[in-house]
mmCIF file of C-alpha atoms in Angstrom:
data_model
loop_
_atom_site.group_PDB
_atom_site.id
_atom_site.type_symbol
_atom_site.label_atom_id
_atom_site.label_comp_id
_atom_site.label_asym_id
_atom_site.label_seq_id
_atom_site.Cartn_x
_atom_site.Cartn_y
_atom_site.Cartn_z
ATOM 1 C CA UNK A 204 -0.270 -0.271 0.236
ATOM 2 C CA UNK A 205 2.681 2.005 0.813
ATOM 3 C CA UNK A 206 4.241 1.621 -2.303
ATOM 4 C CA UNK A 207 0.444 2.597 -4.071
ATOM 5 C CA UNK A 208 1.140 5.707 -2.831
ATOM 6 C CA UNK A 209 3.813 6.531 -2.851
ATOM 7 C CA UNK A 210 3.379 5.898 -6.910
ATOM 8 C CA UNK A 211 0.406 8.137 -6.839
ATOM 9 C CA UNK A 212 2.108 10.618 -5.093
ATOM 10 C CA UNK A 213 4.954 10.838 -7.510
ATOM 11 C CA UNK A 214 2.787 11.319 -10.286
ATOM 12 C CA UNK A 215 0.912 13.966 -9.227
ATOM 13 C CA UNK A 216 3.873 15.544 -8.638
ATOM 14 C CA UNK A 217 5.336 15.217 -12.638
ATOM 15 C CA UNK A 218 1.881 15.752 -13.053
ATOM 16 C CA UNK A 219 2.270 19.809 -11.481
ATOM 17 C CA UNK A 220 5.126 20.454 -12.057
ATOM 18 C CA UNK A 221 4.038 19.862 -16.923
ATOM 19 C CA UNK A 222 1.563 21.361 -15.025
ATOM 20 C CA UNK A 223 3.336 24.482 -14.041
ATOM 21 C CA UNK A 224 5.445 23.960 -17.357
ATOM 22 C CA UNK A 225 2.840 24.152 -19.397
ATOM 23 C CA UNK A 226 1.269 27.186 -17.818
ATOM 24 C CA UNK A 227 4.862 29.085 -17.739
ATOM 25 C CA UNK A 228 5.130 28.540 -21.488
ATOM 26 C CA UNK A 229 1.669 30.415 -22.365
ATOM 27 C CA UNK A 230 2.993 33.358 -19.807
ATOM 28 C CA UNK A 231 6.649 33.075 -21.283
ATOM 29 C CA UNK A 232 4.148 33.272 -25.484
ATOM 30 C CA UNK A 233 1.958 35.675 -24.492
ATOM 31 C CA UNK A 234 5.228 37.777 -22.859
ATOM 32 C CA UNK A 235 6.673 37.069 -26.484
ATOM 33 C CA UNK A 236 3.661 38.217 -27.715
ATOM 34 C CA UNK A 237 3.474 41.270 -25.844
ATOM 35 C CA UNK A 238 7.026 42.890 -26.592
ATOM 36 C CA UNK A 239 7.085 41.796 -30.392
ATOM 37 C CA UNK A 240 3.474 44.127 -30.489
ATOM 38 C CA UNK A 241 5.689 47.073 -28.864
ATOM 39 C CA UNK A 242 8.459 46.293 -31.235
ATOM 40 C CA UNK A 243 6.264 46.577 -33.973
ATOM 41 C CA UNK A 244 4.386 49.821 -32.641
ATOM 42 C CA UNK A 245 7.918 51.310 -32.124
ATOM 43 C CA UNK A 246 8.912 50.997 -35.508
ATOM 44 C CA UNK A 247 5.708 52.359 -36.796
ATOM 45 C CA UNK A 248 5.944 54.651 -35.056
ATOM 46 C CA UNK A 249 9.449 55.564 -36.398
ATOM 47 C CA UNK A 250 8.823 54.718 -39.454
ATOM 48 C CA UNK A 251 6.132 57.607 -39.515
ATOM 49 C CA UNK A 252 7.925 60.201 -37.110
ATOM 50 C CA UNK A 253 11.083 59.868 -39.978
ATOM 51 C CA UNK A 254 8.483 60.448 -43.113
ATOM 52 C CA UNK A 255 7.006 63.432 -41.132
ATOM 53 C CA UNK A 256 10.217 64.850 -40.706
ATOM 54 C CA UNK A 257 11.170 63.784 -43.673
ATOM 55 C CA UNK A 258 7.711 65.111 -45.200
ATOM 56 C CA UNK A 259 8.667 68.711 -43.416
ATOM 57 C CA UNK A 260 11.668 69.203 -45.339
ATOM 58 C CA UNK A 261 10.680 67.880 -47.976
ATOM 59 C CA UNK A 262 8.554 71.054 -48.119
ATOM 60 C CA UNK A 263 11.074 73.201 -46.960
ATOM 61 C CA UNK A 264 13.167 72.118 -49.490
ATOM 62 C CA UNK A 265 10.333 73.291 -51.466
ATOM 63 C CA UNK A 266 10.268 76.731 -49.860
ATOM 64 C CA UNK A 267 14.010 77.804 -50.030
ATOM 65 C CA UNK A 268 14.356 81.350 -51.594
ATOM 66 C CA UNK A 269 17.661 79.617 -51.304
ATOM 67 C CA UNK A 270 17.409 77.991 -54.288
ATOM 68 C CA UNK A 271 16.250 80.486 -56.690
ATOM 69 C CA UNK A 272 18.576 83.358 -55.632
ATOM 70 C CA UNK A 273 16.581 84.229 -52.826
ATOM 71 C CA UNK A 274 13.020 85.924 -52.000
ATOM 72 C CA UNK A 275 11.425 87.534 -55.614
ATOM 73 C CA UNK A 276 12.225 91.203 -56.071
ATOM 74 C CA UNK A 277 10.919 92.867 -58.709
ATOM 75 C CA UNK A 278 12.614 96.391 -59.575
ATOM 76 C CA UNK A 279 11.632 99.920 -58.846
ATOM 77 C CA UNK A 280 7.778 100.467 -61.731
ATOM 78 C CA UNK A 281 8.708 95.932 -63.051
ATOM 79 C CA UNK A 282 5.682 95.611 -65.057
ATOM 80 C CA UNK A 283 3.910 92.311 -67.627
ATOM 81 C CA UNK A 284 2.742 89.412 -66.357
ATOM 82 C CA UNK A 285 4.871 88.615 -63.180
ATOM 83 C CA UNK A 286 5.737 92.268 -63.051
ATOM 84 C CA UNK A 287 8.690 90.650 -65.307
ATOM 85 C CA UNK A 288 9.470 93.851 -68.249
ATOM 86 C CA UNK A 289 11.209 97.552 -67.133
ATOM 87 C CA UNK A 290 9.110 99.866 -68.739
ATOM 88 C CA UNK A 291 10.709 102.803 -70.976
ATOM 89 C CA UNK A 292 8.695 105.347 -72.003
ATOM 90 C CA UNK A 293 5.640 106.892 -71.343
ATOM 91 C CA UNK A 294 2.531 104.410 -70.697
ATOM 92 C CA UNK A 295 0.183 106.069 -72.858
ATOM 93 C CA UNK A 296 2.132 105.204 -76.004
ATOM 94 C CA UNK A 297 0.454 103.797 -78.910
ATOM 95 C CA UNK A 298 2.937 101.257 -79.655
ATOM 96 C CA UNK A 299 4.780 99.240 -77.041
ATOM 97 C CA UNK A 300 8.321 96.942 -78.474
ATOM 98 C CA UNK A 301 9.016 94.356 -76.708
ATOM 99 C CA UNK A 302 12.453 93.081 -75.493
ATOM 100 C CA UNK A 303 14.506 89.965 -75.029
ATOM 101 C CA UNK A 304 17.924 90.545 -74.268
ATOM 102 C CA UNK A 305 21.624 88.892 -71.915
ATOM 103 C CA UNK A 306 23.340 92.177 -71.772
ATOM 104 C CA UNK A 307 26.713 89.233 -72.997
ATOM 105 C CA UNK A 308 25.618 89.536 -75.844
ATOM 106 C CA UNK A 309 26.599 90.396 -78.699
ATOM 107 C CA UNK A 310 23.930 90.504 -80.556
ATOM 108 C CA UNK A 311 21.637 92.289 -78.802
ATOM 109 C CA UNK A 312 24.290 95.031 -78.720
ATOM 110 C CA UNK A 313 24.366 95.681 -82.783
ATOM 111 C CA UNK A 314 20.569 95.152 -81.920
ATOM 112 C CA UNK A 315 21.474 97.906 -79.523
ATOM 113 C CA UNK A 316 24.074 100.124 -81.247
ATOM 114 C CA UNK A 317 21.683 100.598 -84.778
ATOM 115 C CA UNK A 318 18.111 100.804 -83.378
ATOM 116 C CA UNK A 319 19.060 103.400 -80.568
ATOM 117 C CA UNK A 320 18.567 106.007 -81.724
ATOM 118 C CA UNK A 321 15.297 105.671 -83.190
ATOM 119 C CA UNK A 322 14.483 103.873 -80.531
ATOM 120 C CA UNK A 323 14.946 106.669 -78.300
ATOM 121 C CA UNK A 324 13.639 109.549 -80.543
ATOM 122 C CA UNK A 325 10.076 108.524 -80.605
ATOM 123 C CA UNK A 326 10.268 107.415 -76.822
ATOM 124 C CA UNK A 327 10.156 111.605 -76.890
ATOM 125 C CA UNK A 328 7.686 111.978 -79.225
ATOM 126 C CA UNK A 329 6.138 109.881 -77.085
ATOM 127 C CA UNK A 330 5.252 107.587 -79.926
ATOM 128 C CA UNK A 331 6.694 104.079 -78.176
ATOM 129 C CA UNK A 332 7.658 102.587 -74.716
ATOM 130 C CA UNK A 333 9.826 100.210 -74.041
ATOM 131 C CA UNK A 334 8.887 96.653 -72.178
ATOM 132 C CA UNK A 335 12.783 95.413 -71.830
ATOM 133 C CA UNK A 336 13.546 91.510 -70.353
ATOM 134 C CA UNK A 337 16.382 90.892 -69.129
ATOM 135 C CA UNK A 338 17.737 87.094 -69.592
ATOM 136 C CA UNK A 339 21.007 85.018 -69.016
ATOM 137 C CA UNK A 340 21.092 83.336 -71.664
ATOM 138 C CA UNK A 341 25.295 84.022 -72.595
ATOM 139 C CA UNK A 342 25.560 82.450 -68.817
ATOM 140 C CA UNK A 343 24.115 79.212 -69.460
ATOM 141 C CA UNK A 344 25.211 78.869 -72.547
ATOM 142 C CA UNK A 345 28.758 79.616 -72.028
ATOM 143 C CA UNK A 346 29.182 79.360 -68.461
ATOM 144 C CA UNK A 347 29.842 82.616 -65.582
ATOM 145 C CA UNK A 348 28.031 85.448 -64.082
ATOM 146 C CA UNK A 349 27.771 88.682 -65.918
ATOM 147 C CA UNK A 350 24.813 87.922 -67.773
ATOM 148 C CA UNK A 351 22.893 87.724 -64.106
ATOM 149 C CA UNK A 352 24.857 89.390 -62.620
ATOM 150 C CA UNK A 353 25.119 92.564 -64.903
ATOM 151 C CA UNK A 354 20.919 92.392 -65.149
ATOM 152 C CA UNK A 355 20.631 92.370 -61.506
ATOM 153 C CA UNK A 356 23.301 95.983 -61.595
ATOM 154 C CA UNK A 357 20.546 96.906 -64.414
ATOM 155 C CA UNK A 358 17.456 95.907 -61.404
ATOM 156 C CA UNK A 359 19.309 98.164 -59.115
ATOM 157 C CA UNK A 360 19.684 100.826 -61.932
ATOM 158 C CA UNK A 361 15.867 100.900 -62.135
ATOM 159 C CA UNK A 362 14.879 100.985 -58.016
ATOM 160 C CA UNK A 363 17.510 104.650 -58.727
ATOM 161 C CA UNK A 364 15.149 105.576 -61.495
ATOM 162 C CA UNK A 365 18.561 105.500 -63.589
ATOM 163 C CA UNK A 366 17.746 101.879 -65.828
ATOM 164 C CA UNK A 367 17.722 103.504 -69.540
ATOM 165 C CA UNK A 368 21.329 105.565 -69.198
ATOM 166 C CA UNK A 369 22.700 102.479 -67.701
ATOM 167 C CA UNK A 370 21.235 99.880 -69.815
ATOM 168 C CA UNK A 371 22.770 101.818 -72.481
ATOM 169 C CA UNK A 372 26.229 101.828 -70.882
ATOM 170 C CA UNK A 373 26.329 98.498 -70.755
ATOM 171 C CA UNK A 374 25.995 97.471 -73.567
ATOM 172 C CA UNK A 375 28.030 100.743 -74.753
ATOM 173 C CA UNK A 376 31.111 98.717 -73.012
ATOM 174 C CA UNK A 377 29.750 94.962 -74.059
ATOM 175 C CA UNK A 378 33.292 92.560 -73.609
ATOM 176 C CA UNK A 379 34.471 90.020 -75.016
ATOM 177 C CA UNK A 380 31.306 87.235 -74.929
ATOM 178 C CA UNK A 381 34.035 84.979 -73.519
ATOM 179 C CA UNK A 382 34.710 87.415 -71.251
ATOM 180 C CA UNK A 383 32.839 87.234 -68.147
ATOM 181 C CA UNK A 384 33.776 90.396 -66.863
ATOM 182 C CA UNK A 385 30.288 90.982 -65.494
ATOM 183 C CA UNK A 386 30.433 89.036 -63.204
ATOM 184 C CA UNK A 387 32.922 90.595 -61.455
ATOM 185 C CA UNK A 388 29.985 93.355 -59.010
ATOM 186 C CA UNK A 389 33.847 95.825 -59.521
ATOM 187 C CA UNK A 390 33.281 96.001 -63.092
ATOM 188 C CA UNK A 391 29.548 97.107 -62.662
ATOM 189 C CA UNK A 392 29.765 99.522 -60.515
ATOM 190 C CA UNK A 393 33.020 101.515 -61.957
ATOM 191 C CA UNK A 394 30.522 101.291 -65.630
ATOM 192 C CA UNK A 395 27.839 103.209 -62.375
ATOM 193 C CA UNK A 396 30.184 105.670 -62.259
ATOM 194 C CA UNK A 397 29.035 106.763 -65.996
ATOM 195 C CA UNK A 398 25.626 107.705 -65.262
ATOM 196 C CA UNK A 399 25.208 110.411 -62.824
ATOM 197 C CA UNK A 400 24.610 110.216 -59.491
ATOM 198 C CA UNK A 401 24.066 106.158 -59.617
ATOM 199 C CA UNK A 402 27.485 105.229 -58.251
ATOM 200 C CA UNK A 403 25.621 105.247 -54.228
ATOM 201 C CA UNK A 404 25.919 103.312 -51.056
ATOM 202 C CA UNK A 405 22.276 101.664 -51.963
ATOM 203 C CA UNK A 406 23.195 100.891 -55.207
ATOM 204 C CA UNK A 407 25.943 99.431 -54.253
ATOM 205 C CA UNK A 408 24.114 97.140 -51.695
ATOM 206 C CA UNK A 409 21.334 96.108 -53.969
ATOM 207 C CA UNK A 410 25.002 95.533 -56.840
ATOM 208 C CA UNK A 411 26.681 93.359 -54.237
ATOM 209 C CA UNK A 412 23.525 91.579 -52.424
ATOM 210 C CA UNK A 413 22.261 90.188 -55.843
ATOM 211 C CA UNK A 414 18.829 91.569 -54.693
ATOM 212 C CA UNK A 415 17.091 91.161 -57.573
ATOM 213 C CA UNK A 416 18.979 87.564 -58.762
ATOM 214 C CA UNK A 417 16.001 85.516 -58.345
ATOM 215 C CA UNK A 418 13.916 88.263 -60.701
ATOM 216 C CA UNK A 419 16.221 87.681 -63.335
ATOM 217 C CA UNK A 420 16.026 84.373 -62.971
ATOM 218 C CA UNK A 421 12.151 84.318 -62.938
ATOM 219 C CA UNK A 422 12.308 86.213 -66.077
ATOM 220 C CA UNK A 423 14.970 83.628 -67.541
ATOM 221 C CA UNK A 424 12.549 81.269 -66.796
ATOM 222 C CA UNK A 425 9.718 82.997 -68.485
ATOM 223 C CA UNK A 426 12.124 83.243 -72.117
ATOM 224 C CA UNK A 427 12.199 79.307 -72.053
ATOM 225 C CA UNK A 428 8.974 79.017 -71.809
ATOM 226 C CA UNK A 429 7.786 81.558 -74.786
ATOM 227 C CA UNK A 430 10.053 79.311 -76.828
ATOM 228 C CA UNK A 431 11.781 81.910 -78.203
ATOM 229 C CA UNK A 432 14.643 81.095 -80.810
ATOM 230 C CA UNK A 433 17.121 83.290 -79.391
ATOM 231 C CA UNK A 434 18.049 87.192 -78.344
ATOM 232 C CA UNK A 435 17.502 90.033 -79.139
ATOM 233 C CA UNK A 436 13.171 88.722 -79.333
ATOM 234 C CA UNK A 437 11.911 91.730 -80.820
ATOM 235 C CA UNK A 438 8.120 92.700 -81.136
ATOM 236 C CA UNK A 439 6.610 95.607 -82.380
ATOM 237 C CA UNK A 440 3.260 94.892 -81.200
ATOM 238 C CA UNK A 441 3.494 91.776 -80.723
ATOM 239 C CA UNK A 442 4.826 91.411 -83.946
ATOM 240 C CA UNK A 443 8.623 89.479 -84.167
ATOM 241 C CA UNK A 444 10.451 92.417 -86.170
ATOM 242 C CA UNK A 445 12.552 89.662 -87.609
ATOM 243 C CA UNK A 446 9.928 87.375 -88.539
ATOM 244 C CA UNK A 447 10.591 87.760 -92.310
ATOM 245 C CA UNK A 448 14.351 87.261 -93.416
ATOM 246 C CA UNK A 449 13.250 88.786 -96.135
ATOM 247 C CA UNK A 450 11.700 92.193 -95.857
ATOM 248 C CA UNK A 451 13.145 92.922 -92.299
ATOM 249 C CA UNK A 452 11.744 96.142 -89.788
ATOM 250 C CA UNK A 453 14.678 97.971 -90.304
ATOM 251 C CA UNK A 454 15.580 101.480 -88.148
ATOM 252 C CA UNK A 455 14.140 103.079 -90.925
ATOM 253 C CA UNK A 456 10.637 100.559 -90.574
ATOM 254 C CA UNK A 457 11.124 101.142 -87.362
ATOM 255 C CA UNK A 458 10.108 104.861 -87.134
ATOM 256 C CA UNK A 459 7.772 104.582 -90.060
ATOM 257 C CA UNK A 460 4.767 101.829 -88.603
ATOM 258 C CA UNK A 461 5.111 103.416 -84.987
ATOM 259 C CA UNK A 462 4.676 106.871 -86.839
ATOM 260 C CA UNK A 463 1.333 105.349 -88.740
ATOM 261 C CA UNK A 464 0.157 103.483 -85.691
ATOM 262 C CA UNK A 465 0.204 106.575 -83.609
ATOM 263 C CA UNK A 466 -2.096 107.925 -87.229
ATOM 264 C CA UNK A 467 -3.685 104.875 -86.786
ATOM 265 C CA UNK A 468 -3.288 104.587 -90.680
ATOM 266 C CA UNK A 469 -1.500 100.956 -90.639
ATOM 267 C CA UNK A 470 -0.464 99.777 -86.890
ATOM 268 C CA UNK A 471 2.608 97.521 -87.543
ATOM 269 C CA UNK A 472 2.860 95.892 -90.792
ATOM 270 C CA UNK A 473 5.558 95.607 -92.659
ATOM 271 C CA UNK A 474 6.506 97.472 -96.275
ATOM 272 C CA UNK A 475 6.893 95.521 -98.926
ATOM 273 C CA UNK A 476 10.718 97.081 -100.067
ATOM 274 C CA UNK A 477 12.670 98.323 -97.737
ATOM 275 C CA UNK A 478 14.499 101.757 -99.170
ATOM 276 C CA UNK A 479 18.114 102.413 -99.323
ATOM 277 C CA UNK A 480 18.965 104.102 -96.254
ATOM 278 C CA UNK A 481 16.697 100.395 -94.589
ATOM 279 C CA UNK A 482 19.208 98.508 -96.407
ATOM 280 C CA UNK A 483 22.858 100.008 -95.571
ATOM 281 C CA UNK A 484 21.757 100.053 -91.750
ATOM 282 C CA UNK A 485 19.839 96.503 -91.520
ATOM 283 C CA UNK A 486 23.562 95.397 -93.111
ATOM 284 C CA UNK A 487 25.399 97.483 -90.585
ATOM 285 C CA UNK A 488 23.271 95.957 -88.120
ATOM 286 C CA UNK A 489 24.069 91.910 -89.788
ATOM 287 C CA UNK A 490 27.810 93.129 -89.535
ATOM 288 C CA UNK A 491 27.772 94.436 -85.714
ATOM 289 C CA UNK A 492 26.316 90.986 -85.388
ATOM 290 C CA UNK A 493 28.398 88.765 -87.402
ATOM 291 C CA UNK A 494 31.432 90.345 -85.738
ATOM 292 C CA UNK A 495 30.612 89.893 -82.484
ATOM 293 C CA UNK A 496 29.670 86.368 -82.443
ATOM 294 C CA UNK A 497 33.619 85.031 -84.114
ATOM 295 C CA UNK A 498 34.637 85.065 -81.250
ATOM 296 C CA UNK A 499 32.579 82.660 -78.790
ATOM 297 C CA UNK A 500 33.803 79.215 -77.729
ATOM 298 C CA UNK A 501 33.901 76.200 -78.319
ATOM 299 C CA UNK A 502 31.016 75.791 -76.461
ATOM 300 C CA UNK A 503 28.785 78.441 -77.961
ATOM 301 C CA UNK A 504 30.112 77.723 -81.646
ATOM 302 C CA UNK A 505 27.476 76.767 -82.837
ATOM 303 C CA UNK A 506 25.185 79.369 -81.236
ATOM 304 C CA UNK A 507 27.532 81.916 -82.806
ATOM 305 C CA UNK A 508 27.418 80.959 -85.864
ATOM 306 C CA UNK A 509 23.689 80.507 -85.865
ATOM 307 C CA UNK A 510 23.485 83.151 -85.205
ATOM 308 C CA UNK A 511 26.231 84.987 -88.126
ATOM 309 C CA UNK A 512 24.250 83.771 -90.392
ATOM 310 C CA UNK A 513 21.224 85.390 -89.446
ATOM 311 C CA UNK A 514 22.942 88.248 -89.101
ATOM 312 C CA UNK A 515 23.719 88.418 -93.027
ATOM 313 C CA UNK A 516 19.577 87.712 -93.620
ATOM 314 C CA UNK A 517 18.021 90.408 -90.736
ATOM 315 C CA UNK A 518 19.088 93.178 -88.641
ATOM 316 C CA UNK A 519 20.656 92.205 -84.641
ATOM 317 C CA UNK A 520 20.077 88.455 -85.643
ATOM 318 C CA UNK A 521 20.183 86.542 -82.786
ATOM 319 C CA UNK A 522 23.121 85.696 -82.236
ATOM 320 C CA UNK A 523 22.768 82.944 -79.015
ATOM 321 C CA UNK A 524 19.978 80.585 -79.324
ATOM 322 C CA UNK A 525 17.496 78.741 -76.807
ATOM 323 C CA UNK A 526 19.565 75.108 -76.082
#
């Protein structure tokens, strides 16, 4: 009897041990499950937190003005869509000349040299206003920053009420296309000394601080979006004056068309023939454009050559095309 009791006790002890082991295993499983749940939850929170941080960084990157050269600050009196044009002339003038140009562009200089006197005469008579759009095509084609810095300096001159005079000075002192002289603020400030009353502390701070850099870049974006062929692009009341290469609008024709528009006698339609003086003016402009483009670097040679070829057919031909 004693042995039977001992055996029963041992069996009971074994069952109790197994039961305790099973219970402990179940508890361990429960603890492991809770631990896994916490780990997964922590991981999810971490991922969500990281996503939130990344999203914040992305959002801030999208708002970062430094990538675009700072906030867009238009110069005083800027007009047109997004205030990207500098207006010269009387607001009530019947005709509008829209000019897209780059201060490093040789063909732009040729256009300015050949058309400047006629344009100024028409402006003085209140018959023509000009909307200048400043772009950075040469910087993009050849490298450097002269187009950008020159345009910013011109915008600073607009703030000072000296844009027309400084605009002319920059083109009259334009360096060779391969020379990024306008990339040095010192050169731009030196040229400001040629304009009475422009070289002030405020103007210098504007130039050296790149106050209007982002505005210039936005103008370049608008030029690219407009799919213009190159610089200069010149439109009289919306019509490209160099579109008809057989009969380009020479300075004399420009004068006649603007005067006719003022009298309500024909608007901006081109004359069927060019007069001898027209041909001479066109030839002079084309020669200037071809000469200016001849020293382009290999990177811009195709662009410069295109300008020379176009220049043979029309005045102040585009020496630089968009790439």
